[in-house]
Short mmCIF file of C-alpha atoms in Angstrom, two decimals:
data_model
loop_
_atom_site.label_atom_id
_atom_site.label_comp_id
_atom_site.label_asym_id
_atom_site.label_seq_id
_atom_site.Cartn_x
_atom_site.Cartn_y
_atom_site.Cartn_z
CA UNK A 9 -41.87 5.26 -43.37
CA UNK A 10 -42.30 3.65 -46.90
CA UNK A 11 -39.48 5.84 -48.08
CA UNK A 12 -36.71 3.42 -46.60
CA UNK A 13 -38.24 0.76 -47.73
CA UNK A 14 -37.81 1.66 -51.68
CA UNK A 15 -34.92 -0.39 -54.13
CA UNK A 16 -33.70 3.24 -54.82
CA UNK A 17 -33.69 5.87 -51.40
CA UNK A 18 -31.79 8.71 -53.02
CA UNK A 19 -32.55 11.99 -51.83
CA UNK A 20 -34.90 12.75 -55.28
CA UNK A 21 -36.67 9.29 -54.26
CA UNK A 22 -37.52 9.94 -50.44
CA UNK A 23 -40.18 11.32 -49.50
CA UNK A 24 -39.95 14.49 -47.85
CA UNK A 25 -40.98 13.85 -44.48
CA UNK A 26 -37.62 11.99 -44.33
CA UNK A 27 -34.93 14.25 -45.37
CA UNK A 28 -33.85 16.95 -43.57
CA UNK A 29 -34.70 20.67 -45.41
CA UNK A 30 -30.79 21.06 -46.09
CA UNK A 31 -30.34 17.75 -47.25
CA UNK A 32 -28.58 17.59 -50.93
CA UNK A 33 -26.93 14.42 -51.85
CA UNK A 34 -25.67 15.50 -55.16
CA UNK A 35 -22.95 12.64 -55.49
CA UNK A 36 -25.22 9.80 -55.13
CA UNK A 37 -25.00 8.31 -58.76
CA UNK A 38 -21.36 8.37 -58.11
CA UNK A 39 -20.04 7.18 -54.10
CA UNK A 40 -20.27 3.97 -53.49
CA UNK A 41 -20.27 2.56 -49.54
CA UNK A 42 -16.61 2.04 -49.67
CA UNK A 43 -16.06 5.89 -50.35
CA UNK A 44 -16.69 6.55 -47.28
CA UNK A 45 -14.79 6.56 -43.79
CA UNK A 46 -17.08 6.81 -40.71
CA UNK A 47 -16.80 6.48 -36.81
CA UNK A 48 -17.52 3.31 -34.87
CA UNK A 49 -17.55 1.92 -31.65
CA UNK A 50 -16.28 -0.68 -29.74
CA UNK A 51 -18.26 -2.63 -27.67
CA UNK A 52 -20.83 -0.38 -28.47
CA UNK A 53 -23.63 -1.11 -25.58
CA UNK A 54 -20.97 -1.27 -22.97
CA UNK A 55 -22.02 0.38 -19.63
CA UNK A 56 -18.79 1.06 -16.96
CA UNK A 57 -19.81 -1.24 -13.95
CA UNK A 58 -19.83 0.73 -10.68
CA UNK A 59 -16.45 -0.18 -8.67
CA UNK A 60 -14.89 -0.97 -11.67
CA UNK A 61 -10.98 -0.37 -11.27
CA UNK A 62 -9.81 -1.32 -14.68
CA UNK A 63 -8.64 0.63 -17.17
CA UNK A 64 -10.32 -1.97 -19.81
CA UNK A 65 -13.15 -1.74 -18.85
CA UNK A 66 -13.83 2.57 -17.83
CA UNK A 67 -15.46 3.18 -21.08
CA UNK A 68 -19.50 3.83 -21.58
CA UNK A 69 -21.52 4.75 -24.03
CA UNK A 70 -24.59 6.48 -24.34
CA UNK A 71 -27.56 4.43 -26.33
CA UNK A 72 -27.03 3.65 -29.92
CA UNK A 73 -29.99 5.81 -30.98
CA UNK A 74 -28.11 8.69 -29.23
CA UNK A 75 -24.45 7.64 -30.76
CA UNK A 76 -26.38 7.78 -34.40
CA UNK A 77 -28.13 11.23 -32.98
CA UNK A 78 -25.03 13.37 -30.90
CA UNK A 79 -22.35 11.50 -32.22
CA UNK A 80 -22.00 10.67 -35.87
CA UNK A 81 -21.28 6.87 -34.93
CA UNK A 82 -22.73 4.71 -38.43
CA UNK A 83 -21.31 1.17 -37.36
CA UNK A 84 -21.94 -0.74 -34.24
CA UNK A 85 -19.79 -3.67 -32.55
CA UNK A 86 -22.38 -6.23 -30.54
CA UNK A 87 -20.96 -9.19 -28.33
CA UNK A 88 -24.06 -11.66 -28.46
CA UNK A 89 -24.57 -14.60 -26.61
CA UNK A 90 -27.43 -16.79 -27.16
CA UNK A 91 -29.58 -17.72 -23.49
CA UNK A 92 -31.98 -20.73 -23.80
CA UNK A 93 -34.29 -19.28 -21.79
CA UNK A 94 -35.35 -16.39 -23.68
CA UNK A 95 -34.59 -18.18 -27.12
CA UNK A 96 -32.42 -15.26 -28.26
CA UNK A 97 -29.89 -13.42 -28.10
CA UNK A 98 -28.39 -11.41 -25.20
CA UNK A 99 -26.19 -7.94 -25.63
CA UNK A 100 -22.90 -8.08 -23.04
CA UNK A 101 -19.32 -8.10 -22.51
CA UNK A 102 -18.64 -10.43 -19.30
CA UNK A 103 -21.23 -11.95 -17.36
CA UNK A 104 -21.38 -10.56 -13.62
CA UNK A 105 -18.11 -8.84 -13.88
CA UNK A 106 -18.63 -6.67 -17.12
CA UNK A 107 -21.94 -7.03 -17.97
CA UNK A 108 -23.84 -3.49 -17.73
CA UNK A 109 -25.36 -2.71 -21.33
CA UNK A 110 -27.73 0.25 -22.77
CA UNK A 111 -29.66 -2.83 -24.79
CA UNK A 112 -29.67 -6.49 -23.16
CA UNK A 113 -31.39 -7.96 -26.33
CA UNK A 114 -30.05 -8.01 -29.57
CA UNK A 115 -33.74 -7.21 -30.51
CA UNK A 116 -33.41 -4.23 -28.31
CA UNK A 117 -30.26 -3.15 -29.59
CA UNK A 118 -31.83 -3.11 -33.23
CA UNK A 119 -35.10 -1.83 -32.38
CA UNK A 120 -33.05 1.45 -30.90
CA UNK A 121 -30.87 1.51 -34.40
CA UNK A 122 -34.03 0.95 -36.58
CA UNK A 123 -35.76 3.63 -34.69
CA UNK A 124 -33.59 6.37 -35.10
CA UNK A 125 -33.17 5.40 -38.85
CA UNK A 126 -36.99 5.64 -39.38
CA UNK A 127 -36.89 8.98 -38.28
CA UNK A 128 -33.40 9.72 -40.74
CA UNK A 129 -34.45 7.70 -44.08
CA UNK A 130 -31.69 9.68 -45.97
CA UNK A 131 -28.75 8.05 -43.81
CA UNK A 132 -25.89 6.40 -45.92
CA UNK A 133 -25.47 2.73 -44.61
CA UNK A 134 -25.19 1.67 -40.75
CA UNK A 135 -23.52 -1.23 -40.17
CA UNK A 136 -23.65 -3.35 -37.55
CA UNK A 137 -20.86 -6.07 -36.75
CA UNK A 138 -22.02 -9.38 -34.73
CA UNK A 139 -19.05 -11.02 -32.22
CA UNK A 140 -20.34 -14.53 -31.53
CA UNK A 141 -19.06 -14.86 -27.87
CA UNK A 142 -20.57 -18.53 -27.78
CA UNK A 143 -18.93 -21.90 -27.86
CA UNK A 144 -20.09 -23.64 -31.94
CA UNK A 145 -23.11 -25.38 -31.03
CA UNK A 146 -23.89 -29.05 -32.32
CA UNK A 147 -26.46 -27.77 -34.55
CA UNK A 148 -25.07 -24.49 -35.86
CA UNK A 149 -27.86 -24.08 -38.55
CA UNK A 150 -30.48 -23.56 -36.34
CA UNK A 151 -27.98 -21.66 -34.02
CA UNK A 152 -27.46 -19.03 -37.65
CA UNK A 153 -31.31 -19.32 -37.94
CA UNK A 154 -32.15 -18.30 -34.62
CA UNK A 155 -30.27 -14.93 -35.52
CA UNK A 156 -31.48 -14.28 -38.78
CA UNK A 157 -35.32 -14.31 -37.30
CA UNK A 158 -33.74 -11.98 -34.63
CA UNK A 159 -32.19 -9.52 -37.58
CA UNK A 160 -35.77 -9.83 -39.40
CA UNK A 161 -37.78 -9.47 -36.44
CA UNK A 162 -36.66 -5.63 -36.32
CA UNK A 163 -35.47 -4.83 -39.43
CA UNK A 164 -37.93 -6.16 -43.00
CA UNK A 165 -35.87 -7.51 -45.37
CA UNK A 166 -35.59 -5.35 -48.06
CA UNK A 167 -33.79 -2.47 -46.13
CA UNK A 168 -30.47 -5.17 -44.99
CA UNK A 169 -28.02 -4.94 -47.63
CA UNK A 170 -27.07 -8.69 -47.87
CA UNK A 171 -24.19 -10.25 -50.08
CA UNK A 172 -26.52 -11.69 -52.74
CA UNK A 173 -27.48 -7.81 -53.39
CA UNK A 174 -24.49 -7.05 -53.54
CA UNK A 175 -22.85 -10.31 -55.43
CA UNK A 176 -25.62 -10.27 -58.43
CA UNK A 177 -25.00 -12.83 -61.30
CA UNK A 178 -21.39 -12.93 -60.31
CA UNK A 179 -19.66 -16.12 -59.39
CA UNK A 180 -18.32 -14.80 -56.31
CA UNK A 181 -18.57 -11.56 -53.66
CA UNK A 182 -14.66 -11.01 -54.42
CA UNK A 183 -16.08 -11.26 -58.22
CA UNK A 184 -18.50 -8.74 -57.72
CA UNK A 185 -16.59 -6.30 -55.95
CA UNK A 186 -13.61 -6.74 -58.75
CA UNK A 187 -16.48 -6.12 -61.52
CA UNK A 188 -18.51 -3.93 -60.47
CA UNK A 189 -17.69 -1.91 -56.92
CA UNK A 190 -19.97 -1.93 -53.91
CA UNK A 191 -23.15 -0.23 -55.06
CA UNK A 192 -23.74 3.64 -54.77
CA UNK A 193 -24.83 5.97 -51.63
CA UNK A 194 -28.46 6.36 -54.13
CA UNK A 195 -29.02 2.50 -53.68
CA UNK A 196 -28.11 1.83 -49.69
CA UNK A 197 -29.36 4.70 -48.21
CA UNK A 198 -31.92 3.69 -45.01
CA UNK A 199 -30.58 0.43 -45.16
CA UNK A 200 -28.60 -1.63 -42.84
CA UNK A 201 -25.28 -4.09 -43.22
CA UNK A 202 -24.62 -6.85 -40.74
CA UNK A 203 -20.88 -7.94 -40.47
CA UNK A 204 -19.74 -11.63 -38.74
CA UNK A 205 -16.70 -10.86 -36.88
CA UNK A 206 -15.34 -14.61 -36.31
CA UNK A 207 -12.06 -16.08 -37.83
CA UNK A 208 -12.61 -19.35 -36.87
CA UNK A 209 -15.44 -21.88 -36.46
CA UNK A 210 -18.35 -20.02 -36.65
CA UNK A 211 -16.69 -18.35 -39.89
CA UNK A 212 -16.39 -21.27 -41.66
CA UNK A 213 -20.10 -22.76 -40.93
CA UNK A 214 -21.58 -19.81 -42.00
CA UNK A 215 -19.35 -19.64 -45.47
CA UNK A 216 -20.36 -23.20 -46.29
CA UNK A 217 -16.84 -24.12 -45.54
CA UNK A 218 -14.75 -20.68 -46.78
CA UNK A 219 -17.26 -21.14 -49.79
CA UNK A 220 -19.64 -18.49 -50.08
CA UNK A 221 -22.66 -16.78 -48.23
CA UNK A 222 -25.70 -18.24 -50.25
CA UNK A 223 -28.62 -17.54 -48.50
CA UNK A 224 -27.43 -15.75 -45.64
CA UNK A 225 -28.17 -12.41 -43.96
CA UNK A 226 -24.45 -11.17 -43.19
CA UNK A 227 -21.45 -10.62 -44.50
CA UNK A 228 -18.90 -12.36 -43.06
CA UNK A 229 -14.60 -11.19 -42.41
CA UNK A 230 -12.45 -12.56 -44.86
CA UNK A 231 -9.18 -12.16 -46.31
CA UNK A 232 -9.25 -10.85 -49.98
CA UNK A 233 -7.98 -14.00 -51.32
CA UNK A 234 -11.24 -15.87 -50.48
CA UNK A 235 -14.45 -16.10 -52.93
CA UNK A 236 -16.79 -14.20 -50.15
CA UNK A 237 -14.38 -11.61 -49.30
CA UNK A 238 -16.32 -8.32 -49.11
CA UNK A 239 -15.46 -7.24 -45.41
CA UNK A 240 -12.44 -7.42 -43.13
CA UNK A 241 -11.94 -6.96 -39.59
CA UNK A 242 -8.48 -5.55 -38.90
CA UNK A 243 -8.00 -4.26 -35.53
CA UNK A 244 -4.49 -2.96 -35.32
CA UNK A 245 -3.67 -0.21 -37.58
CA UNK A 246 -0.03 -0.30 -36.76
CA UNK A 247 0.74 -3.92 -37.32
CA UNK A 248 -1.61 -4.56 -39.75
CA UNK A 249 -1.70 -1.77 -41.81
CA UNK A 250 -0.15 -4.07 -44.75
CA UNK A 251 -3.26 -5.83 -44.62
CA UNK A 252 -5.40 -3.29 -44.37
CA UNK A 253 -3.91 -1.50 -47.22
CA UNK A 254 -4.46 -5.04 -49.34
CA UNK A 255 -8.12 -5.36 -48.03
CA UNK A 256 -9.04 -2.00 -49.60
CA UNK A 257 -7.31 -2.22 -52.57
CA UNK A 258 -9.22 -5.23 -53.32
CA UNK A 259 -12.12 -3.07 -52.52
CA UNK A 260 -13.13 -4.62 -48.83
CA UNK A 261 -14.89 -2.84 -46.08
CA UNK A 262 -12.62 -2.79 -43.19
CA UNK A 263 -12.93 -1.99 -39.45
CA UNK A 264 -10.00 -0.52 -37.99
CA UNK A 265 -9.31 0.17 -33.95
CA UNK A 266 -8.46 3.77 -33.02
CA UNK A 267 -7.73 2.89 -29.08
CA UNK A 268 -7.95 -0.12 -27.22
CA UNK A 269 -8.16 -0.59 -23.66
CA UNK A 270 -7.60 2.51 -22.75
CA UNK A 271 -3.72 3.07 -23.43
CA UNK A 272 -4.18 5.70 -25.31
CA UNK A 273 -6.69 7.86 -24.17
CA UNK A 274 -5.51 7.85 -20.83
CA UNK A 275 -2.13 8.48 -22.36
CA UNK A 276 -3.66 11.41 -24.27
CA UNK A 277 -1.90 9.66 -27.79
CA UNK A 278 -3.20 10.23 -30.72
CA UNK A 279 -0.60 8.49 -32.76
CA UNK A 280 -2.82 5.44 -32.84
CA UNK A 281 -5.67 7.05 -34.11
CA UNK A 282 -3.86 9.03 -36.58
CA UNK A 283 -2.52 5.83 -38.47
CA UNK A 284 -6.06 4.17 -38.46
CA UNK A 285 -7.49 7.46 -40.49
CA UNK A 286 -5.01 7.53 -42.97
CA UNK A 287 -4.95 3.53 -43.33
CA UNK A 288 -8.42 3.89 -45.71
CA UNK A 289 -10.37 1.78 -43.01
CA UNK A 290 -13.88 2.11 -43.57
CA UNK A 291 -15.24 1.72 -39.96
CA UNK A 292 -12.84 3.44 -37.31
CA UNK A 293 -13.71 2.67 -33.67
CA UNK A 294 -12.90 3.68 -30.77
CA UNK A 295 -14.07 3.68 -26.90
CA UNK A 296 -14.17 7.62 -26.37
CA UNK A 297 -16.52 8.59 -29.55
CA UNK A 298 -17.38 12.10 -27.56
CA UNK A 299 -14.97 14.08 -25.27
CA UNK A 300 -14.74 12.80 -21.47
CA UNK A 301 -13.61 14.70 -18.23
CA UNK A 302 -10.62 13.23 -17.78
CA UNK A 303 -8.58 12.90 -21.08
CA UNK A 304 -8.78 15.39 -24.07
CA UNK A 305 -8.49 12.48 -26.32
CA UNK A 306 -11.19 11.41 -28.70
CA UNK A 307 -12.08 10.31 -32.05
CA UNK A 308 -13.60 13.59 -33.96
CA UNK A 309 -14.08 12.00 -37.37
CA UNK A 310 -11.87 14.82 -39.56
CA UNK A 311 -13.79 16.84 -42.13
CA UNK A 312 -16.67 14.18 -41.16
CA UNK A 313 -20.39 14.96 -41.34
CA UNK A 314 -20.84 12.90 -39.90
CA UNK A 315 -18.63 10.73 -42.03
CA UNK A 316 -15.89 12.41 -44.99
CA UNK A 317 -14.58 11.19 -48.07
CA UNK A 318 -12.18 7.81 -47.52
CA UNK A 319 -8.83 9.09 -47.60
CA UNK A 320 -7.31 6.37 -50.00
CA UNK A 321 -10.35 5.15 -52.12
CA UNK A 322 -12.85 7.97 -51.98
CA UNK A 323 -12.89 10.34 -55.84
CA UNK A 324 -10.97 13.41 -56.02
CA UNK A 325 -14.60 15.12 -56.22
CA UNK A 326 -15.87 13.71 -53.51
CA UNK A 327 -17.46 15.93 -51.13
CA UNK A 328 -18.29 14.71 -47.74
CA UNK A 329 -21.49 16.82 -47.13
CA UNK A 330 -22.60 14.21 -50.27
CA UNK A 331 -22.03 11.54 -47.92
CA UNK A 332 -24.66 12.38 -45.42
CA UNK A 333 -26.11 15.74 -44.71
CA UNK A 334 -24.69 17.22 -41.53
CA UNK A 335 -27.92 17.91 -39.84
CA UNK A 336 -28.99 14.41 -39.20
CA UNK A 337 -26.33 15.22 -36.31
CA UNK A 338 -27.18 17.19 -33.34
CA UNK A 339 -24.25 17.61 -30.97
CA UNK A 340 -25.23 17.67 -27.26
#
């Protein structure tokens, strides 16, 4: 659809066939991405093995396209590994053990994304964050090449929100985001954002050495004292809720954990989750994104629709329906 395609993909810019007959984004001149707070999940392809008898591991999802469609899920956690063979990227957790996925190929994976977004032009951003599960090749340029053609194979490059969009003229990301904000809903809307979640090695290739992201594709975590800071991936919203409260503040994206391995859900504790809602994470994730049989715990995004209005950086008129319109979800 050319709609979600366009610079601009406000809701008075789409065309029709896009938008749902309800949809009203009123506030788009005015929310900016990091308004928002929005479910995610972990390990998002992640398919229980059969015989599995760890509590780690009891989690699956349904496909992404379905997450985005029942759900309200608008960011995406992929493990890739790259496989000589088929000169791309595979989608898993563990090979043989933990392996079962909804989408073996990255390719896949985005194709299913991309898909349902065709069909929903007047989405706010989906994000998708990329865990390198390889060892740093010799020749990590080609390595970070090899992904971007996989990214641009599925999705054209004018709907990926990428950090020189959002850095500008300024010297810096941090500089931009200090400046100016992330830009608004009206701008981002049937676009994607691509997140590298890697601290170490493969971090600091792809910032030209903690530098900067010139010419790349992704965003990449940082800690707000670095010159590409723009995203941050800060799993424990207990421990870390200093420095998650100092990543927003400096106006970051961050992705938060509601649950992890299973303690609390099978614990029926909310306590967890409550703390990562009120922390002003961005992207909360979790493993139970719908209810299960056995546990009445999971995340229902509060107030969401499918997303709300960020508890700690979102305006006092922010409205969440302005955020996305609640019928691009369609609870089973």
């Amino acid at each position: 659809m050319a709609g979600c395609a366009d610079e601009d993909v406000s809701a008075e810019t789409l065309p029709t066939a896009c938008l749902p007959a309800s949809a009203d984004h009123g506030q788009d001149d005015s929310l900016r991405l990091n308004h928002l707070q929005t479910k995610s999940t972990h390990n998002s392809y992640h398919v229980e093995t059969d015989g599995n008898e760890l509590d780690d591991w009891r989690y699956t999802h349904v496909p992404l396209d379905q997450q985005l469609e029942t759900q309200g899920v608008r960011h995406f956690e992929l493990d890739l590994r790259f496989s000589e063979a088929l000169g791309g990227f595979e989608i898993y957790h563990l090979p043989i053990i933990d392996e079962q996925t909804t989408c073996r190929l990255l390719t896949d994976c985005l194709a299913a994304i991309k898909g349902w977004s065709d069909q929903h032009c007047s989405h706010h951003p989906i994000v998708v964050q990329l865990e390198l599960k390889d060892g740093q090749p010799a020749d990590v340029e080609a390595y970070f090449a090899t992904l971007h053609q996989g990214l641009l194979a599925v999705w054209p490059a004018e709907r990926i929100i990428t950090p020189a969009s959002v850095q500008g003229d300024h010297d810096s990301l941090a500089a931009a985001l200090q400046d100016e904000g992330w830009p608004t809903l009206g701008r981002l809307r049937g676009k994607v954002l691509f997140i590298l979640d890697d601290s170490g090695a493969f971090q600091e290739a792809y910032t030209h050495g903690h530098l900067d992201l010139n010419d790349r594709l992704i965003f990449a975590h940082a800690s707000p004292d670095q010159p590409f800071a723009a995203v941050a991936v800060l799993n424990d919203p207990v421990g870390g809720g200093t420095a998650i409260a100092e990543a927003v503040a400096a106006g970051m994206l961050v992705r938060t954990r509601a649950d992890s391995g299973s303690v609390e859900p099978l614990n029926e504790d909310f306590a967890r989750q409550q703390t990562a809602l009120a922390s002003g994470a961005h992207f909360v994730s979790t493993d139970y994104p719908a209810p299960v049989a056995y546990t009445s715990y999971w995340l229902d995004m509060p107030e969401g629709t499918p997303s709300r209005c960020n508890p700690v950086t979102s305006p006092a008129e922010c409205e969440s329906t302005a955020i996305e319109d609640p019928a691009l979800v369609a609870p089973d």
